CSV table of C-alpha atoms in Angstrom, one decimal:
chain,number,residue,atom,x,y,z
A,18,MET,CA,107.8,97.8,117.8
A,19,ALA,CA,109.6,96.7,121.0
A,20,THR,CA,107.6,95.1,123.8
A,21,SER,CA,108.9,96.6,127.0
A,22,GLY,CA,110.0,94.4,129.8
A,23,ARG,CA,108.7,94.0,133.4
A,24,SER,CA,108.9,97.2,135.4
A,25,GLY,CA,110.4,97.5,138.8
A,26,LEU,CA,107.0,97.8,140.5
A,27,ALA,CA,105.9,95.0,142.8
A,28,SER,CA,103.4,92.5,141.3
A,29,ASN,CA,100.9,91.1,143.8
A,30,HIS,CA,98.8,88.9,141.4
A,31,GLU,CA,98.3,88.0,137.8
A,32,VAL,CA,95.2,88.3,135.8
A,33,ARG,CA,94.2,85.5,133.4
A,34,GLU,CA,92.6,86.9,130.2
A,35,ALA,CA,89.0,85.9,129.6
A,36,PRO,CA,88.1,86.5,125.9
A,37,SER,CA,85.1,88.8,125.5
A,38,ASN,CA,83.8,86.8,122.5
A,39,SER,CA,84.5,83.6,120.5
A,40,ALA,CA,86.3,85.5,117.7
A,41,GLN,CA,88.8,87.0,120.1
A,42,SER,CA,89.1,83.7,121.9
A,43,GLY,CA,90.0,81.9,118.7
A,44,ALA,CA,92.4,84.7,117.7
A,45,ALA,CA,94.2,84.6,121.1
A,46,ALA,CA,94.5,80.8,120.8
A,47,VAL,CA,96.1,80.9,117.4
A,48,LEU,CA,98.3,83.9,118.2
A,49,ALA,CA,99.5,82.3,121.5
A,50,ASN,CA,100.7,79.2,119.6
A,51,MET,CA,102.3,81.0,116.7
A,52,GLN,CA,106.0,81.3,116.3
A,53,PRO,CA,107.8,83.7,114.0
A,54,SER,CA,109.1,82.3,110.8
A,55,SER,CA,112.6,83.3,111.8
A,56,GLY,CA,114.2,84.7,114.8
A,57,PRO,CA,113.2,84.3,118.5
A,58,ALA,CA,109.7,83.5,119.6
A,59,PRO,CA,107.5,86.4,120.5
A,60,PRO,CA,107.8,87.4,124.2
A,61,ALA,CA,105.0,86.2,126.4
A,62,SER,CA,102.7,88.9,127.8
A,63,PRO,CA,104.0,90.4,131.0
A,64,PRO,CA,102.0,89.7,134.2
A,65,VAL,CA,99.4,92.3,135.0
A,66,LEU,CA,100.7,94.5,137.8
A,67,GLY,CA,98.8,94.4,141.1
A,68,LEU,CA,97.8,97.4,143.1
A,69,HIS,CA,100.7,99.5,144.7
A,70,ARG,CA,101.0,99.0,148.4
A,71,GLU,CA,104.6,100.2,149.0
A,72,PRO,CA,105.2,103.2,151.3
A,73,MET,CA,104.1,106.5,149.8
A,74,TYR,CA,105.9,109.2,151.9
A,75,ASN,CA,108.3,111.3,149.8
A,76,TRP,CA,108.0,109.0,146.8
A,77,GLN,CA,108.5,112.0,144.5
A,78,ALA,CA,112.1,112.3,145.6
A,79,THR,CA,112.9,108.9,144.2
A,80,LYS,CA,111.6,109.7,140.7
A,81,SER,CA,113.9,111.8,138.6
A,82,SER,CA,111.6,112.4,135.6
A,83,LEU,CA,108.0,113.2,134.9
A,84,LYS,CA,107.7,109.9,133.1
A,85,GLU,CA,108.8,108.0,136.2
A,86,ARG,CA,106.4,109.9,138.4
A,87,PHE,CA,103.4,109.3,136.2
A,88,ALA,CA,104.5,105.6,135.8
A,89,PHE,CA,104.5,105.3,139.6
A,90,LEU,CA,100.8,106.4,139.7
A,91,PHE,CA,99.8,103.7,137.2
A,92,ASN,CA,97.4,101.2,138.9
A,93,ASN,CA,98.0,103.1,142.2
A,94,GLU,CA,95.4,104.3,144.7
A,95,LEU,CA,97.6,107.2,145.5
A,96,LEU,CA,95.9,110.5,144.3
A,97,SER,CA,93.4,108.4,142.3
A,98,ASP,CA,89.9,109.9,141.8
A,99,VAL,CA,88.1,107.2,139.8
A,100,ARG,CA,88.0,103.4,139.9
A,101,PHE,CA,87.0,101.0,137.2
A,102,ILE,CA,85.4,97.6,137.6
A,103,VAL,CA,86.8,95.8,134.6
A,104,GLY,CA,85.6,92.5,133.3
A,105,LYS,CA,82.7,90.2,134.1
A,106,SER,CA,81.8,88.3,137.3
A,107,ARG,CA,84.7,86.5,138.9
A,108,GLN,CA,87.1,87.8,136.3
A,109,ALA,CA,86.3,91.4,137.2
A,110,GLN,CA,89.1,93.5,138.7
A,111,ARG,CA,89.0,96.9,140.5
A,112,ILE,CA,91.5,99.3,138.9
A,113,PRO,CA,92.2,102.8,140.3
A,114,ALA,CA,93.0,105.7,137.9
A,115,HIS,CA,93.4,109.4,137.6
A,116,LYS,CA,90.9,111.4,135.5
A,117,PHE,CA,93.5,114.0,134.5
A,118,VAL,CA,95.9,111.4,133.0
A,119,LEU,CA,93.1,109.5,131.2
A,120,ALA,CA,91.5,112.7,129.8
A,121,ALA,CA,94.9,113.9,128.6
A,122,GLY,CA,95.4,110.7,126.6
A,123,SER,CA,91.9,109.9,125.3
A,124,ALA,CA,89.1,112.0,123.9
A,125,VAL,CA,86.7,109.3,125.1
A,126,PHE,CA,87.8,109.6,128.7
A,127,ASP,CA,87.8,113.4,128.3
A,128,ALA,CA,84.2,113.3,127.3
A,129,MET,CA,83.4,110.8,130.0
A,130,PHE,CA,84.8,113.0,132.8
A,131,ASN,CA,84.5,116.6,131.4
A,132,GLY,CA,81.9,116.6,128.7
A,133,GLY,CA,78.3,117.8,128.8
A,134,MET,CA,77.1,114.3,129.8
A,135,ALA,CA,80.0,113.7,132.2
A,136,THR,CA,79.6,111.0,134.8
A,137,THR,CA,79.6,112.0,138.5
A,138,SER,CA,80.3,108.4,139.6
A,139,THR,CA,83.7,107.6,141.1
A,140,GLU,CA,83.3,103.9,140.2
A,141,ILE,CA,82.7,102.9,136.6
A,142,GLU,CA,81.8,99.4,135.3
A,143,LEU,CA,83.4,98.1,132.1
A,144,PRO,CA,82.1,94.6,131.6
A,145,ASP,CA,83.0,94.4,127.9
A,146,VAL,CA,86.7,95.1,128.5
A,147,GLU,CA,89.4,92.6,129.6
A,148,PRO,CA,91.4,93.6,132.7
A,149,ALA,CA,94.7,92.7,131.1
A,150,ALA,CA,93.8,94.9,128.0
A,151,PHE,CA,92.6,97.8,130.1
A,152,LEU,CA,95.8,97.7,132.2
A,153,ALA,CA,97.8,97.7,128.9
A,154,LEU,CA,95.9,100.8,127.8
A,155,LEU,CA,96.4,102.6,131.2
A,156,ARG,CA,100.1,101.7,131.2
A,157,PHE,CA,100.5,103.3,127.8
A,158,LEU,CA,98.6,106.4,128.9
A,159,TYR,CA,100.7,106.8,132.0
A,160,SER,CA,104.1,105.8,130.7
A,161,ASP,CA,104.1,105.4,126.9
A,162,GLU,CA,105.2,101.7,127.6
A,163,VAL,CA,103.7,99.0,125.4
A,164,HIS,CA,103.0,95.7,127.0
A,165,ILE,CA,101.3,93.4,124.5
A,166,GLY,CA,101.7,89.8,123.6
A,167,PRO,CA,100.0,87.0,121.6
A,168,GLU,CA,97.4,86.4,124.3
A,169,THR,CA,96.4,90.1,124.8
A,170,VAL,CA,97.0,91.8,121.5
A,171,MET,CA,93.4,91.4,120.2
A,172,THR,CA,91.7,92.6,123.4
A,173,THR,CA,94.2,95.4,123.6
A,174,LEU,CA,93.4,96.4,120.0
A,175,TYR,CA,89.7,96.4,120.9
A,176,THR,CA,90.3,98.6,124.0
A,177,ALA,CA,92.6,101.0,122.2
A,178,LYS,CA,89.9,101.6,119.5
A,179,LYS,CA,87.1,101.8,122.1
A,180,TYR,CA,88.9,104.6,123.9
A,181,ALA,CA,90.4,106.3,120.8
A,182,VAL,CA,94.1,105.8,121.4
A,183,PRO,CA,95.4,105.4,117.9
A,184,ALA,CA,99.0,105.2,118.9
A,185,LEU,CA,98.4,102.1,120.9
A,186,GLU,CA,96.2,100.8,118.2
A,187,GLY,CA,99.1,101.2,115.8
A,188,TYR,CA,101.4,99.2,118.0
A,189,CYS,CA,98.9,96.4,118.1
A,190,VAL,CA,98.5,96.3,114.3
A,191,GLU,CA,102.3,96.4,114.0
A,192,PHE,CA,102.6,93.4,116.3
A,193,LEU,CA,100.0,91.5,114.3
A,194,THR,CA,101.7,92.5,111.0
A,195,LYS,CA,105.1,91.3,112.2
A,196,HIS,CA,103.7,87.9,113.0
A,197,LEU,CA,101.5,87.6,109.9
A,198,ARG,CA,102.0,84.3,108.0
A,199,ALA,CA,100.0,82.1,105.7
A,200,ASP,CA,98.8,79.8,108.5
A,201,ASN,CA,97.2,82.7,110.4
A,202,ALA,CA,96.3,85.0,107.6
A,203,PHE,CA,92.6,84.1,107.6
A,204,MET,CA,92.3,84.5,111.3
A,205,LEU,CA,94.0,87.9,111.2
A,206,LEU,CA,91.9,88.9,108.2
A,207,THR,CA,88.7,88.2,110.2
A,208,GLN,CA,90.0,90.3,113.1
A,209,ALA,CA,91.2,93.1,110.8
A,210,ARG,CA,87.7,93.3,109.2
A,211,LEU,CA,86.1,93.1,112.7
A,212,PHE,CA,88.2,96.0,114.0
A,213,ASP,CA,88.1,98.0,110.8
A,214,GLU,CA,91.9,97.8,110.2
A,215,PRO,CA,92.2,98.2,106.3
A,216,GLN,CA,96.0,98.2,106.3
A,217,LEU,CA,96.2,94.9,108.2
A,218,ALA,CA,93.4,93.4,106.0
A,219,SER,CA,95.3,94.4,102.9
A,220,LEU,CA,98.5,92.7,104.1
A,221,CYS,CA,96.5,89.6,105.0
A,222,LEU,CA,95.0,89.5,101.6
A,223,ASP,CA,98.4,89.9,100.0
A,224,THR,CA,99.7,87.0,102.1
A,225,ILE,CA,96.7,84.9,101.1
A,226,ASP,CA,97.4,85.7,97.4
A,227,LYS,CA,101.0,84.6,97.6
A,228,SER,CA,100.4,81.4,99.6
A,229,THR,CA,96.8,80.6,98.9
A,230,ALA,CA,97.2,76.8,99.3
A,231,ASP,CA,98.9,77.1,102.7
A,232,ALA,CA,96.4,79.7,103.9
A,233,ILE,CA,93.3,77.7,103.0
A,234,ASN,CA,94.7,74.5,104.6
A,235,ALA,CA,95.2,76.4,107.9
A,236,GLU,CA,92.6,75.9,110.7
A,237,GLY,CA,91.5,79.5,110.7
A,238,PHE,CA,90.1,79.3,107.2
A,239,THR,CA,87.0,77.4,108.1
A,240,ASP,CA,86.3,79.9,111.0
A,241,ILE,CA,85.9,83.0,108.8
A,242,ASP,CA,82.5,84.6,108.2
A,243,LEU,CA,80.6,84.6,104.9
A,244,ASP,CA,81.5,88.1,104.0
A,245,THR,CA,85.2,87.4,104.5
A,246,LEU,CA,84.9,84.3,102.3
A,247,CYS,CA,83.3,86.3,99.6
A,248,ALA,CA,86.0,89.0,99.8
A,249,VAL,CA,88.6,86.4,99.2
A,250,LEU,CA,86.8,84.5,96.4
A,251,GLN,CA,86.3,87.7,94.5
A,252,ARG,CA,90.1,88.2,94.1
A,253,ASP,CA,91.8,87.7,90.8
A,254,THR,CA,95.1,87.2,92.5
A,255,LEU,CA,94.7,83.9,94.3
A,256,SER,CA,97.5,81.5,93.4
A,257,ILE,CA,95.7,78.2,93.4
A,258,ARG,CA,93.8,75.9,91.0
A,259,GLU,CA,90.1,76.5,91.1
A,260,ASN,CA,89.3,72.8,91.9
A,261,ARG,CA,91.4,73.0,95.1
A,262,LEU,CA,89.7,76.3,96.0
A,263,PHE,CA,86.4,74.6,95.6
A,264,GLY,CA,87.4,71.8,97.9
A,265,ALA,CA,88.4,74.3,100.6
A,266,VAL,CA,85.0,76.1,100.2
A,267,VAL,CA,83.2,72.8,100.7
A,268,ARG,CA,85.1,72.4,104.0
A,269,TRP,CA,84.1,75.9,105.0
A,270,ALA,CA,80.4,75.0,104.2
A,271,GLU,CA,80.6,71.9,106.4
A,272,ALA,CA,81.9,73.9,109.3
A,273,GLU,CA,79.3,76.6,108.8
A,274,CYS,CA,76.5,73.9,108.8
A,275,TYR,CA,77.8,72.8,112.2
A,276,ARG,CA,77.9,76.4,113.5
A,277,GLN,CA,74.3,76.8,112.4
A,278,GLN,CA,73.4,73.4,113.8
A,279,LEU,CA,72.3,72.1,110.4
A,280,PRO,CA,73.1,68.6,109.1
A,281,PRO,CA,75.9,68.9,106.5
A,282,THR,CA,73.8,67.8,103.6
A,283,SER,CA,74.4,69.0,100.0
A,284,GLU,CA,71.3,71.2,100.2
A,285,ASN,CA,72.4,72.8,103.5
A,286,LYS,CA,75.9,73.4,102.1
A,287,GLN,CA,74.5,75.2,99.2
A,288,LYS,CA,72.2,77.2,101.5
A,289,VAL,CA,75.0,78.4,103.8
A,290,LEU,CA,77.3,79.2,100.9
A,291,GLY,CA,74.7,81.6,99.4
A,292,LYS,CA,76.3,84.5,97.6
A,293,ALA,CA,79.8,82.8,97.8
A,294,LEU,CA,78.9,80.0,95.4
A,295,PRO,CA,78.7,82.2,92.2
A,296,LEU,CA,82.2,83.5,93.0
A,297,ILE,CA,83.8,80.1,92.4
A,298,ARG,CA,85.1,80.1,88.8
A,299,PHE,CA,84.0,76.7,87.6
A,300,PRO,CA,84.9,77.6,84.0
A,301,LEU,CA,88.6,77.8,84.9
A,302,MET,CA,88.6,74.1,85.8
A,303,THR,CA,89.4,71.4,83.3
A,304,VAL,CA,86.5,69.1,82.4
A,305,GLU,CA,88.2,66.3,84.4
A,306,GLU,CA,88.5,68.5,87.5
A,307,PHE,CA,84.9,69.5,87.3
A,308,ALA,CA,83.7,66.0,86.8
A,309,ALA,CA,85.7,64.6,89.7
A,310,GLY,CA,84.6,67.3,92.2
A,311,PRO,CA,81.8,69.9,91.7
A,312,ALA,CA,79.7,67.8,89.4
A,313,GLN,CA,79.4,65.1,92.0
A,314,SER,CA,79.2,67.4,95.1
A,315,GLY,CA,75.4,67.9,95.0
A,316,ILE,CA,76.0,71.6,95.7
A,317,LEU,CA,75.2,72.7,92.1
A,318,PHE,CA,71.7,72.3,90.5
A,319,ASP,CA,71.5,69.7,87.8
A,320,ARG,CA,70.9,72.3,85.1
A,321,GLU,CA,74.1,74.2,86.2
A,322,VAL,CA,76.1,70.9,86.0
A,323,VAL,CA,74.8,70.3,82.4
A,324,ASN,CA,75.5,73.9,81.3
A,325,LEU,CA,79.0,73.8,82.6
A,326,PHE,CA,79.7,70.4,80.9
A,327,LEU,CA,78.4,72.0,77.7
A,328,HIS,CA,80.7,75.0,78.3
A,329,PHE,CA,83.6,72.6,78.5
A,330,THR,CA,82.8,70.5,75.5
A,331,VAL,CA,81.0,72.4,72.8
A,332,ASN,CA,81.4,75.4,70.5
A,333,PRO,CA,80.0,78.0,70.5
A,334,LYS,CA,80.0,77.8,74.3
A,335,PRO,CA,76.7,78.4,76.1
A,336,ARG,CA,76.6,81.3,78.5
A,337,VAL,CA,77.1,80.3,82.2
A,338,GLU,CA,76.5,82.3,85.3
A,339,TYR,CA,80.0,81.9,86.7
A,340,ILE,CA,83.0,84.1,86.2
A,341,ASP,CA,85.5,82.8,83.6
A,342,ARG,CA,88.2,85.5,84.1
A,343,PRO,CA,91.5,83.8,84.9
A,344,ARG,CA,93.1,84.6,88.3
A,345,CYS,CA,96.2,86.4,87.1
A,346,CYS,CA,98.7,84.6,89.4
A,347,LEU,CA,98.0,81.5,87.3
A,348,ARG,CA,98.8,83.2,84.0
A,349,GLY,CA,102.5,83.3,84.3
A,350,GLU,CA,105.2,85.0,86.2
A,351,GLU,CA,105.0,88.6,87.5
A,352,CYS,CA,106.9,91.0,85.3
A,353,SER,CA,107.7,94.7,85.6
A,354,ILE,CA,109.2,97.4,83.3
A,355,ASN,CA,111.2,100.4,84.3
A,356,ARG,CA,111.0,103.3,81.8
A,357,PHE,CA,113.9,105.4,83.3
A,358,GLN,CA,117.7,104.9,83.0
A,359,GLN,CA,118.7,107.2,85.9
A,360,VAL,CA,117.4,108.4,89.2
A,361,GLU,CA,117.7,112.0,90.6
A,362,SER,CA,116.2,114.1,93.4
A,363,ARG,CA,114.0,116.1,94.2
A,364,TRP,CA,110.3,115.7,93.1
A,365,GLY,CA,107.6,117.6,94.9
A,366,TYR,CA,103.9,117.0,95.5
A,367,SER,CA,101.0,119.5,95.9
A,368,GLY,CA,97.9,117.3,95.4
A,369,THR,CA,98.3,117.0,91.6
A,370,SER,CA,98.4,113.6,89.9
A,371,ASP,CA,101.6,112.4,88.2
A,372,ARG,CA,100.4,110.9,84.9
A,373,ILE,CA,101.9,109.1,81.9
A,374,ARG,CA,100.2,107.6,78.9
A,375,PHE,CA,101.1,104.2,77.5
A,376,ASN,CA,100.1,101.3,75.3
A,377,VAL,CA,101.2,97.7,75.0
A,378,ASN,CA,101.4,95.4,72.0
A,379,ARG,CA,99.7,92.5,73.8
A,380,ARG,CA,97.0,91.8,76.4
A,381,ILE,CA,98.2,92.0,80.0
A,382,SER,CA,96.9,92.5,83.5
A,383,VAL,CA,98.4,95.4,85.4
A,384,VAL,CA,98.5,94.7,89.1
A,385,GLY,CA,100.4,97.8,90.4
A,386,PHE,CA,103.1,100.4,90.0
A,387,GLY,CA,106.6,100.9,91.3
A,388,LEU,CA,106.9,104.4,92.8
A,389,TYR,CA,109.8,106.4,94.1
A,390,GLY,CA,110.0,107.3,97.8
A,391,SER,CA,111.4,110.0,100.0
A,392,ILE,CA,114.8,111.6,99.7
A,393,HIS,CA,114.7,112.4,103.5
A,394,GLY,CA,114.9,108.9,104.9
A,395,PRO,CA,112.2,106.4,106.0
A,396,THR,CA,108.8,107.9,105.3
A,397,ASP,CA,105.1,106.9,104.8
A,398,TYR,CA,103.1,108.1,101.8
A,399,GLN,CA,99.4,108.3,101.1
A,400,VAL,CA,98.7,107.5,97.5
A,401,ASN,CA,95.9,107.0,95.1
A,402,ILE,CA,96.7,105.0,92.0
A,403,GLN,CA,94.5,104.8,88.9
A,404,ILE,CA,94.5,103.4,85.4
A,405,LEU,CA,92.3,105.3,82.9
A,406,GLU,CA,91.3,104.4,79.4
A,407,SER,CA,92.7,107.6,77.8
A,408,ASP,CA,90.2,108.3,75.0
A,409,LYS,CA,87.1,107.3,76.9
A,410,ARG,CA,88.3,108.8,80.2
A,411,ILE,CA,87.0,105.7,82.0
A,412,THR,CA,88.6,104.7,85.3
A,413,LEU,CA,89.4,101.0,85.0
A,414,GLY,CA,91.1,100.5,88.3
A,415,GLN,CA,92.1,102.4,91.4
A,416,ASN,CA,93.2,102.1,95.0
A,417,ASP,CA,93.5,104.5,97.9
A,418,THR,CA,96.4,103.1,99.9
A,419,GLY,CA,99.8,104.0,101.2
A,420,PHE,CA,103.3,102.7,101.2
A,421,SER,CA,106.5,103.0,103.3
A,422,CYS,CA,109.8,103.8,101.9
A,423,ASP,CA,113.3,103.5,103.4
A,424,GLY,CA,114.9,106.6,101.9
A,425,THR,CA,116.8,104.8,99.1
A,426,ALA,CA,116.4,105.5,95.4
A,427,THR,CA,114.8,102.1,94.7
A,428,THR,CA,111.1,101.8,93.8
A,429,PHE,CA,108.3,100.7,96.1
A,430,ARG,CA,105.4,98.5,95.2
A,431,VAL,CA,101.8,100.0,95.3
A,432,MET,CA,99.2,97.5,94.1
A,433,PHE,CA,95.7,97.7,92.8
A,434,LYS,CA,92.9,95.8,94.7
A,435,GLU,CA,92.2,93.9,91.6
A,436,PRO,CA,94.2,93.4,88.3
A,437,VAL,CA,93.4,95.8,85.5
A,438,GLU,CA,93.0,94.3,82.0
A,439,ILE,CA,95.0,96.1,79.3
A,440,LEU,CA,94.2,95.4,75.7
A,441,PRO,CA,96.7,95.6,72.8
A,442,ASN,CA,97.3,99.0,71.2
A,443,VAL,CA,94.8,100.9,73.3
A,444,SER,CA,95.9,104.1,75.0
A,445,TYR,CA,95.8,104.1,78.8
A,446,THR,CA,96.9,106.7,81.4
A,447,ALA,CA,98.7,105.7,84.6
A,448,CYS,CA,98.0,108.1,87.5
A,449,ALA,CA,99.5,108.4,91.0
A,450,THR,CA,98.5,111.1,93.5
A,451,LEU,CA,101.0,111.2,96.3
A,452,LYS,CA,100.8,112.9,99.7
A,453,GLY,CA,104.2,113.1,101.3
A,454,PRO,CA,107.7,114.8,101.2
A,455,ASP,CA,109.9,115.3,98.2
A,456,SER,CA,110.9,112.1,96.5
A,457,HIS,CA,113.4,110.8,94.1
A,458,TYR,CA,112.5,110.8,90.4
A,459,GLY,CA,113.5,109.2,87.2
A,460,THR,CA,115.4,110.8,84.2
A,461,LYS,CA,116.6,109.7,80.8
A,462,GLY,CA,113.2,108.2,80.1
A,463,LEU,CA,112.6,105.7,77.3
A,464,LYS,CA,109.8,106.0,74.8
A,465,LYS,CA,109.7,102.2,74.1
A,466,VAL,CA,110.6,99.4,76.5
A,467,THR,CA,110.4,95.7,75.7
A,468,GLN,CA,110.4,93.2,78.6
A,469,GLU,CA,111.0,89.5,78.1
A,470,SER,CA,109.8,86.9,80.7
A,471,SER,CA,111.9,83.9,81.7
A,472,VAL,CA,109.9,81.7,79.3
A,473,GLY,CA,110.5,84.1,76.3
A,474,THR,CA,107.2,86.0,76.3
A,475,LYS,CA,107.7,89.6,75.3
A,476,ALA,CA,105.7,92.7,75.9
A,477,THR,CA,106.5,96.1,74.4
A,478,PHE,CA,105.4,99.3,76.1
A,479,CYS,CA,105.3,102.7,74.4
A,480,PHE,CA,105.1,105.8,76.5
A,481,PHE,CA,103.6,109.3,75.8
A,482,SER,CA,103.4,112.4,77.9
A,483,SER,CA,99.9,113.0,79.3
A,484,PRO,CA,98.5,116.4,78.3
A,485,GLY,CA,97.3,118.8,80.9
A,486,ASN,CA,98.1,119.0,84.6
A,487,ASN,CA,100.5,116.0,85.3
A,488,ASN,CA,102.7,117.4,88.1
A,489,GLY,CA,105.6,117.5,85.5
A,490,THR,CA,105.8,113.8,84.8
A,491,SER,CA,106.7,113.1,81.2
A,492,VAL,CA,108.4,110.5,79.0
A,493,GLU,CA,111.7,112.1,79.8
A,494,ASP,CA,111.5,112.3,83.6
A,495,GLY,CA,109.2,112.2,86.7
A,496,GLN,CA,107.3,109.6,88.7
A,497,ILE,CA,105.6,106.2,87.9
A,498,PRO,CA,108.8,104.5,86.8
A,499,GLU,CA,107.5,101.0,86.9
A,500,ILE,CA,104.5,99.1,85.7
A,501,ILE,CA,103.9,95.7,87.4
A,502,TYR,CA,101.9,93.2,85.3
A,503,TYR,CA,101.1,89.6,84.3
A,504,ILE,CA,100.8,88.4,80.8
């Protein structure tokens, strides 16, 4: 996404953005200070254009295109038939507009002006919208130009969603995605959940998985809400020792106590953590880590401390209420196998799942598939991926998601939300249902593939064609060339 530069129209004043709530204010502060990990710093937001007051006679003759003529009418009293009072109190700004242009670009504005409950007022108050963000929305509707920056992207995203302008919403998400890093991943995750942006939320979670330690040490971690904290603690893919994760959760609990105006006592920390506390995987700690941290924190009940010490030290181990499933990023390096020796084109899709059966000689956790992409250049696909236990026909894991390809014959990663445990010598079915153009596909398939990790651990996969409707995928050729896993 390119942020367009300043237009040639005169600017009479600038508007300072007043965040509409504390979440947006915090987001703006972090985004305003962030720098890309490489390349030039993001451009500052352009100044908000003031009202046109240049001579109007024969202005049409100076504009050679429809776009220029509509851009000239942006934030201009000329021919306007509605005005908006945008913002609150002293920050409010009076902005002229044209009902036809707004209704042509937004179903919300169309209903506002032309629907059964259409307003008859020529002046409309919008106290919940920031002037800078509303002007960014109008500029886009009048000229297709995108003017967003770190200080205005969140409020512009809110405004684009409020008035159902998905194209501008997409530019905002793209801007945020471009600047996503470990140190702002939690802040952006909170915003993505607030604005119901699952694609951005998924990218934030992926970043947190890969750089968990850096992410939880960032300032934004202690500002997240309880539901977001739980969503992160539930993940099997965090790359951090559980004792360090516990320390970060204690920091969050202290911050939450202050937000709720509670003394940061052990009892209050336990209270504010609530449903998040059982998601910490105490059994994954060593007995030394547990003794040095959680056992002395006062956050756990005495009987829980005793049961966990018994879990660490005796056999058979007593049952504990905490998850003991390892987070897969701590179980070794990521591995993948490719079952094809050659790539061809073309492979079509009509709503039927590509399927291939497989078994493995050892226990692994499958985290995703590598899939082929378009033969027609850069394209986006919608995809549902699944792993089924073949004989029982039980779905063990799935994800409705999407991926972007660049038109090459390489594979593109599509990941499950959570790792899928695969047991030795049990038959499973890998499924992928794609919506998109014709893709590449693999040929000269192998019935058996052995992959050795850098530390010498081997896993042997055996493949079998899946009976029934499988979109043509078989051992010999088709889709689902790669399985991505941890041992």
